[in-house]
Amino acid sequence: KKIILFLSRLDQIKGLDLLIPALKMLAGRRDDFIFVLAGTGNKNYVKALNTMLGKSGLSGLAILTGFLDGNEKLSAFADADIFVLPSYHENFGMAAVEAMAAGLPIVISNKVGIHKLVESAQAGIITELNAGKLISALNKLLSDDGLRVKMGLQAHRLARDNFDIKKIARKMQGIYSRLI
């Protein structure tokens, strides 16, 4: 089965209230995926997410890992096929960049700060904050191995060319040199 990964802080702003119903509807159409929910948050919200997953019938398709760091986090990215972050507001989207660096195609909302870069690089699919749009994007990537691979390669290239720490450090050094 293909793995759809959500890895971020568990918070209402992250769009899980849209993603879980979308996954429920997607599971009604296909049975070739599992959903990995990685992260921690307020214990009451995490409890509510567990309830939401249970009521939606996704408990058997969902794996809640809790907080992942280091090698566990890298393994989650390595094992995943698609990364999803349907956030209502994200200034930048560090988890999305980490996923792209791991070569994952991403599905993010148009409220994630890097969505225009992702769209222009064809590194993923940008959606509106709408369960139907999420279903469509996820279904498209699950159905098309070639597209998933192509977008994953584009994602890796985008992360490497724009967010590599050494390149950013050189740019910062150049800015400081010009200012001095």
PDB file of C-alpha atoms in Angstrom:
ATOM      1  CA  LYS A   1       0.000   0.000   0.000  1.00  0.00           C
ATOM      2  CA  LYS A   2       1.085   3.551  -0.634  1.00  0.00           C
ATOM      3  CA  ILE A   3       1.732   5.789   2.352  1.00  0.00           C
ATOM      4  CA  ILE A   4       0.236   9.262   2.677  1.00  0.00           C
ATOM      5  CA  LEU A   5       2.220  11.120   5.332  1.00  0.00           C
ATOM      6  CA  PHE A   6       1.174  14.084   7.435  1.00  0.00           C
ATOM      7  CA  LEU A   7       4.084  15.148   9.639  1.00  0.00           C
ATOM      8  CA  SER A   8       3.667  18.356  11.582  1.00  0.00           C
ATOM      9  CA  ARG A   9       2.482  19.802  14.847  1.00  0.00           C
ATOM     10  CA  LEU A  10      -1.034  18.575  15.528  1.00  0.00           C
ATOM     11  CA  ASP A  11      -3.102  21.715  15.672  1.00  0.00           C
ATOM     12  CA  GLN A  12      -6.447  22.920  14.321  1.00  0.00           C
ATOM     13  CA  ILE A  13      -4.650  25.270  11.922  1.00  0.00           C
ATOM     14  CA  LYS A  14      -3.107  22.325  10.038  1.00  0.00           C
ATOM     15  CA  GLY A  15      -6.319  21.374   8.206  1.00  0.00           C
ATOM     16  CA  LEU A  16      -6.807  17.895   9.618  1.00  0.00           C
ATOM     17  CA  ASP A  17     -10.532  18.661   9.878  1.00  0.00           C
ATOM     18  CA  LEU A  18     -10.507  18.702   6.054  1.00  0.00           C
ATOM     19  CA  LEU A  19      -7.994  15.934   5.521  1.00  0.00           C
ATOM     20  CA  ILE A  20      -9.684  13.255   7.616  1.00  0.00           C
ATOM     21  CA  PRO A  21     -13.067  13.523   5.822  1.00  0.00           C
ATOM     22  CA  ALA A  22     -11.192  13.624   2.510  1.00  0.00           C
ATOM     23  CA  LEU A  23      -9.342  10.432   3.397  1.00  0.00           C
ATOM     24  CA  LYS A  24     -12.620   8.801   4.446  1.00  0.00           C
ATOM     25  CA  MET A  25     -14.123   9.554   1.030  1.00  0.00           C
ATOM     26  CA  LEU A  26     -10.925   8.456  -0.721  1.00  0.00           C
ATOM     27  CA  ALA A  27     -10.976   5.171   1.225  1.00  0.00           C
ATOM     28  CA  GLY A  28     -14.471   4.594  -0.161  1.00  0.00           C
ATOM     29  CA  ARG A  29     -13.001   4.701  -3.675  1.00  0.00           C
ATOM     30  CA  ARG A  30      -9.747   2.814  -3.191  1.00  0.00           C
ATOM     31  CA  ASP A  31      -8.021   0.537  -0.719  1.00  0.00           C
ATOM     32  CA  ASP A  32      -4.373   0.906  -1.712  1.00  0.00           C
ATOM     33  CA  PHE A  33      -3.182   3.453   0.854  1.00  0.00           C
ATOM     34  CA  ILE A  34      -2.555   3.984   4.529  1.00  0.00           C
ATOM     35  CA  PHE A  35      -2.360   7.276   6.354  1.00  0.00           C
ATOM     36  CA  VAL A  36       0.497   8.064   8.727  1.00  0.00           C
ATOM     37  CA  LEU A  37      -0.179  10.916  11.132  1.00  0.00           C
ATOM     38  CA  ALA A  38       3.077  11.996  12.763  1.00  0.00           C
ATOM     39  CA  GLY A  39       3.315  14.729  15.348  1.00  0.00           C
ATOM     40  CA  THR A  40       2.158  15.868  18.734  1.00  0.00           C
ATOM     41  CA  GLY A  41       0.010  18.643  20.026  1.00  0.00           C
ATOM     42  CA  ASN A  42      -2.401  19.597  22.737  1.00  0.00           C
ATOM     43  CA  LYS A  43      -3.583  16.366  24.365  1.00  0.00           C
ATOM     44  CA  ASN A  44      -7.263  17.341  24.032  1.00  0.00           C
ATOM     45  CA  TYR A  45      -6.835  17.988  20.317  1.00  0.00           C
ATOM     46  CA  VAL A  46      -4.965  14.694  19.825  1.00  0.00           C
ATOM     47  CA  LYS A  47      -7.814  12.920  21.630  1.00  0.00           C
ATOM     48  CA  ALA A  48     -10.319  14.671  19.355  1.00  0.00           C
ATOM     49  CA  LEU A  49      -8.316  13.545  16.295  1.00  0.00           C
ATOM     50  CA  ASN A  50      -8.419   9.948  17.503  1.00  0.00           C
ATOM     51  CA  THR A  51     -12.194  10.252  17.922  1.00  0.00           C
ATOM     52  CA  MET A  52     -12.522  11.810  14.462  1.00  0.00           C
ATOM     53  CA  LEU A  53     -10.477   8.988  12.912  1.00  0.00           C
ATOM     54  CA  GLY A  54     -12.607   6.396  14.698  1.00  0.00           C
ATOM     55  CA  LYS A  55     -15.915   7.954  13.684  1.00  0.00           C
ATOM     56  CA  SER A  56     -14.751   8.234  10.082  1.00  0.00           C
ATOM     57  CA  GLY A  57     -13.833   4.546   9.993  1.00  0.00           C
ATOM     58  CA  LEU A  58     -10.162   5.310   9.334  1.00  0.00           C
ATOM     59  CA  SER A  59      -8.745   3.737  12.487  1.00  0.00           C
ATOM     60  CA  GLY A  60      -7.684   0.666  10.498  1.00  0.00           C
ATOM     61  CA  LEU A  61      -6.037   2.790   7.807  1.00  0.00           C
ATOM     62  CA  ALA A  62      -4.337   5.302  10.083  1.00  0.00           C
ATOM     63  CA  ILE A  63      -1.122   5.028  12.048  1.00  0.00           C
ATOM     64  CA  LEU A  64      -0.495   7.661  14.698  1.00  0.00           C
ATOM     65  CA  THR A  65       3.202   7.770  15.494  1.00  0.00           C
ATOM     66  CA  GLY A  66       3.470  10.682  17.890  1.00  0.00           C
ATOM     67  CA  PHE A  67       6.482  12.983  17.615  1.00  0.00           C
ATOM     68  CA  LEU A  68       9.233  11.829  15.261  1.00  0.00           C
ATOM     69  CA  ASP A  69      12.761  13.195  15.228  1.00  0.00           C
ATOM     70  CA  GLY A  70      16.139  12.231  13.829  1.00  0.00           C
ATOM     71  CA  ASN A  71      16.302   8.838  12.137  1.00  0.00           C
ATOM     72  CA  GLU A  72      12.632   8.100  12.849  1.00  0.00           C
ATOM     73  CA  LYS A  73      11.631  11.250  10.997  1.00  0.00           C
ATOM     74  CA  LEU A  74      13.970  10.475   8.102  1.00  0.00           C
ATOM     75  CA  SER A  75      12.545   6.939   7.940  1.00  0.00           C
ATOM     76  CA  ALA A  76       8.993   8.277   7.808  1.00  0.00           C
ATOM     77  CA  PHE A  77       9.902  10.460   4.835  1.00  0.00           C
ATOM     78  CA  ALA A  78      11.799   7.598   3.164  1.00  0.00           C
ATOM     79  CA  ASP A  79       8.869   5.184   3.530  1.00  0.00           C
ATOM     80  CA  ALA A  80       6.166   7.638   2.418  1.00  0.00           C
ATOM     81  CA  ASP A  81       4.871   8.044  -1.112  1.00  0.00           C
ATOM     82  CA  ILE A  82       3.053  11.375  -0.709  1.00  0.00           C
ATOM     83  CA  PHE A  83       3.293  14.193   1.847  1.00  0.00           C
ATOM     84  CA  VAL A  84       0.187  16.216   2.666  1.00  0.00           C
ATOM     85  CA  LEU A  85      -0.233  19.513   4.554  1.00  0.00           C
ATOM     86  CA  PRO A  86      -3.636  21.172   3.992  1.00  0.00           C
ATOM     87  CA  SER A  87      -2.896  23.985   6.437  1.00  0.00           C
ATOM     88  CA  TYR A  88      -5.157  26.999   6.939  1.00  0.00           C
ATOM     89  CA  HIS A  89      -2.069  29.160   7.464  1.00  0.00           C
ATOM     90  CA  GLU A  90       1.612  28.354   7.233  1.00  0.00           C
ATOM     91  CA  ASN A  91       4.164  31.163   7.000  1.00  0.00           C
ATOM     92  CA  PHE A  92       6.721  28.949   5.317  1.00  0.00           C
ATOM     93  CA  GLY A  93       6.126  25.194   5.485  1.00  0.00           C
ATOM     94  CA  MET A  94       9.285  23.619   6.900  1.00  0.00           C
ATOM     95  CA  ALA A  95       7.788  20.113   7.026  1.00  0.00           C
ATOM     96  CA  ALA A  96       6.877  20.430   3.339  1.00  0.00           C
ATOM     97  CA  VAL A  97      10.466  21.438   2.505  1.00  0.00           C
ATOM     98  CA  GLU A  98      11.777  18.462   4.488  1.00  0.00           C
ATOM     99  CA  ALA A  99       9.423  16.176   2.570  1.00  0.00           C
ATOM    100  CA  MET A 100      10.578  17.628  -0.744  1.00  0.00           C
ATOM    101  CA  ALA A 101      14.226  17.212   0.280  1.00  0.00           C
ATOM    102  CA  ALA A 102      13.390  13.524   0.769  1.00  0.00           C
ATOM    103  CA  GLY A 103      12.026  13.400  -2.780  1.00  0.00           C
ATOM    104  CA  LEU A 104       8.332  13.299  -1.945  1.00  0.00           C
ATOM    105  CA  PRO A 105       5.660  14.910  -4.079  1.00  0.00           C
ATOM    106  CA  ILE A 106       3.562  17.116  -1.846  1.00  0.00           C
ATOM    107  CA  VAL A 107      -0.066  18.129  -1.594  1.00  0.00           C
ATOM    108  CA  ILE A 108      -0.374  21.454   0.212  1.00  0.00           C
ATOM    109  CA  SER A 109      -2.981  24.153   0.504  1.00  0.00           C
ATOM    110  CA  ASN A 110      -2.647  27.517  -1.141  1.00  0.00           C
ATOM    111  CA  LYS A 111      -2.217  28.934   2.369  1.00  0.00           C
ATOM    112  CA  VAL A 112       1.244  27.363   2.819  1.00  0.00           C
ATOM    113  CA  GLY A 113       3.859  30.067   2.253  1.00  0.00           C
ATOM    114  CA  ILE A 114       5.879  28.155  -0.357  1.00  0.00           C
ATOM    115  CA  HIS A 115       2.905  27.110  -2.486  1.00  0.00           C
ATOM    116  CA  LYS A 116       3.828  29.335  -5.450  1.00  0.00           C
ATOM    117  CA  LEU A 117       7.362  27.911  -5.605  1.00  0.00           C
ATOM    118  CA  VAL A 118       6.003  24.369  -5.414  1.00  0.00           C
ATOM    119  CA  GLU A 119       3.486  25.067  -8.137  1.00  0.00           C
ATOM    120  CA  SER A 120       5.989  26.685 -10.506  1.00  0.00           C
ATOM    121  CA  ALA A 121       8.472  23.833  -9.987  1.00  0.00           C
ATOM    122  CA  GLN A 122       5.725  21.224 -10.478  1.00  0.00           C
ATOM    123  CA  ALA A 123       6.887  19.642  -7.216  1.00  0.00           C
ATOM    124  CA  GLY A 124       3.406  18.886  -5.958  1.00  0.00           C
ATOM    125  CA  ILE A 125      -0.250  19.770  -6.143  1.00  0.00           C
ATOM    126  CA  ILE A 126      -1.646  22.941  -4.595  1.00  0.00           C
ATOM    127  CA  THR A 127      -5.238  22.792  -3.391  1.00  0.00           C
ATOM    128  CA  GLU A 128      -7.805  25.128  -1.993  1.00  0.00           C
ATOM    129  CA  LEU A 129      -9.049  24.486   1.534  1.00  0.00           C
ATOM    130  CA  ASN A 130     -11.636  22.010   0.357  1.00  0.00           C
ATOM    131  CA  ALA A 131     -12.015  18.273   1.042  1.00  0.00           C
ATOM    132  CA  GLY A 132     -13.032  17.623  -2.571  1.00  0.00           C
ATOM    133  CA  LYS A 133      -9.871  19.256  -3.898  1.00  0.00           C
ATOM    134  CA  LEU A 134      -7.773  17.224  -1.448  1.00  0.00           C
ATOM    135  CA  ILE A 135      -9.424  13.997  -2.604  1.00  0.00           C
ATOM    136  CA  SER A 136      -8.761  14.897  -6.226  1.00  0.00           C
ATOM    137  CA  ALA A 137      -5.086  15.741  -5.608  1.00  0.00           C
ATOM    138  CA  LEU A 138      -4.386  12.655  -3.502  1.00  0.00           C
ATOM    139  CA  ASN A 139      -6.253  10.377  -5.911  1.00  0.00           C
ATOM    140  CA  LYS A 140      -4.312  11.789  -8.848  1.00  0.00           C
ATOM    141  CA  LEU A 141      -0.954  11.068  -7.194  1.00  0.00           C
ATOM    142  CA  LEU A 142      -2.010   7.639  -5.920  1.00  0.00           C
ATOM    143  CA  SER A 143      -3.206   6.690  -9.412  1.00  0.00           C
ATOM    144  CA  ASP A 144      -0.213   7.878 -11.417  1.00  0.00           C
ATOM    145  CA  ASP A 145       3.160   6.363 -10.490  1.00  0.00           C
ATOM    146  CA  GLY A 146       4.925   8.347 -13.213  1.00  0.00           C
ATOM    147  CA  LEU A 147       3.517  11.651 -11.993  1.00  0.00           C
ATOM    148  CA  ARG A 148       4.415  10.805  -8.405  1.00  0.00           C
ATOM    149  CA  VAL A 149       8.010  10.028  -9.397  1.00  0.00           C
ATOM    150  CA  LYS A 150       8.289  13.119 -11.630  1.00  0.00           C
ATOM    151  CA  MET A 151       6.937  15.452  -8.938  1.00  0.00           C
ATOM    152  CA  GLY A 152       9.153  13.783  -6.332  1.00  0.00           C
ATOM    153  CA  LEU A 153      12.225  14.488  -8.467  1.00  0.00           C
ATOM    154  CA  GLN A 154      11.097  18.073  -9.035  1.00  0.00           C
ATOM    155  CA  ALA A 155      10.472  18.421  -5.285  1.00  0.00           C
ATOM    156  CA  HIS A 156      13.958  17.190  -4.458  1.00  0.00           C
ATOM    157  CA  ARG A 157      15.469  19.579  -6.997  1.00  0.00           C
ATOM    158  CA  LEU A 158      13.432  22.501  -5.627  1.00  0.00           C
ATOM    159  CA  ALA A 159      14.548  21.792  -2.062  1.00  0.00           C
ATOM    160  CA  ARG A 160      18.181  21.308  -3.087  1.00  0.00           C
ATOM    161  CA  ASP A 161      18.339  24.443  -5.226  1.00  0.00           C
ATOM    162  CA  ASN A 162      16.444  26.780  -2.906  1.00  0.00           C
ATOM    163  CA  PHE A 163      16.711  25.528   0.665  1.00  0.00           C
ATOM    164  CA  ASP A 164      20.101  23.826   1.012  1.00  0.00           C
ATOM    165  CA  ILE A 165      21.697  25.179   4.197  1.00  0.00           C
ATOM    166  CA  LYS A 166      25.111  25.714   2.558  1.00  0.00           C
ATOM    167  CA  LYS A 167      23.601  27.707  -0.299  1.00  0.00           C
ATOM    168  CA  ILE A 168      21.547  29.793   2.104  1.00  0.00           C
ATOM    169  CA  ALA A 169      24.632  30.437   4.257  1.00  0.00           C
ATOM    170  CA  ARG A 170      26.590  31.631   1.200  1.00  0.00           C
ATOM    171  CA  LYS A 171      23.723  33.946   0.221  1.00  0.00           C
ATOM    172  CA  MET A 172      23.544  35.347   3.756  1.00  0.00           C
ATOM    173  CA  GLN A 173      27.309  35.818   3.791  1.00  0.00           C
ATOM    174  CA  GLY A 174      27.078  37.711   0.496  1.00  0.00           C
ATOM    175  CA  ILE A 175      24.316  39.950   1.854  1.00  0.00           C
ATOM    176  CA  TYR A 176      26.309  40.734   4.992  1.00  0.00           C
ATOM    177  CA  SER A 177      29.430  41.425   2.933  1.00  0.00           C
ATOM    178  CA  ARG A 178      27.545  43.895   0.760  1.00  0.00           C
ATOM    179  CA  LEU A 179      26.074  45.598   3.824  1.00  0.00           C
ATOM    180  CA  ILE A 180      29.484  45.985   5.462  1.00  0.00           C
TER     181      ILE A 180
END
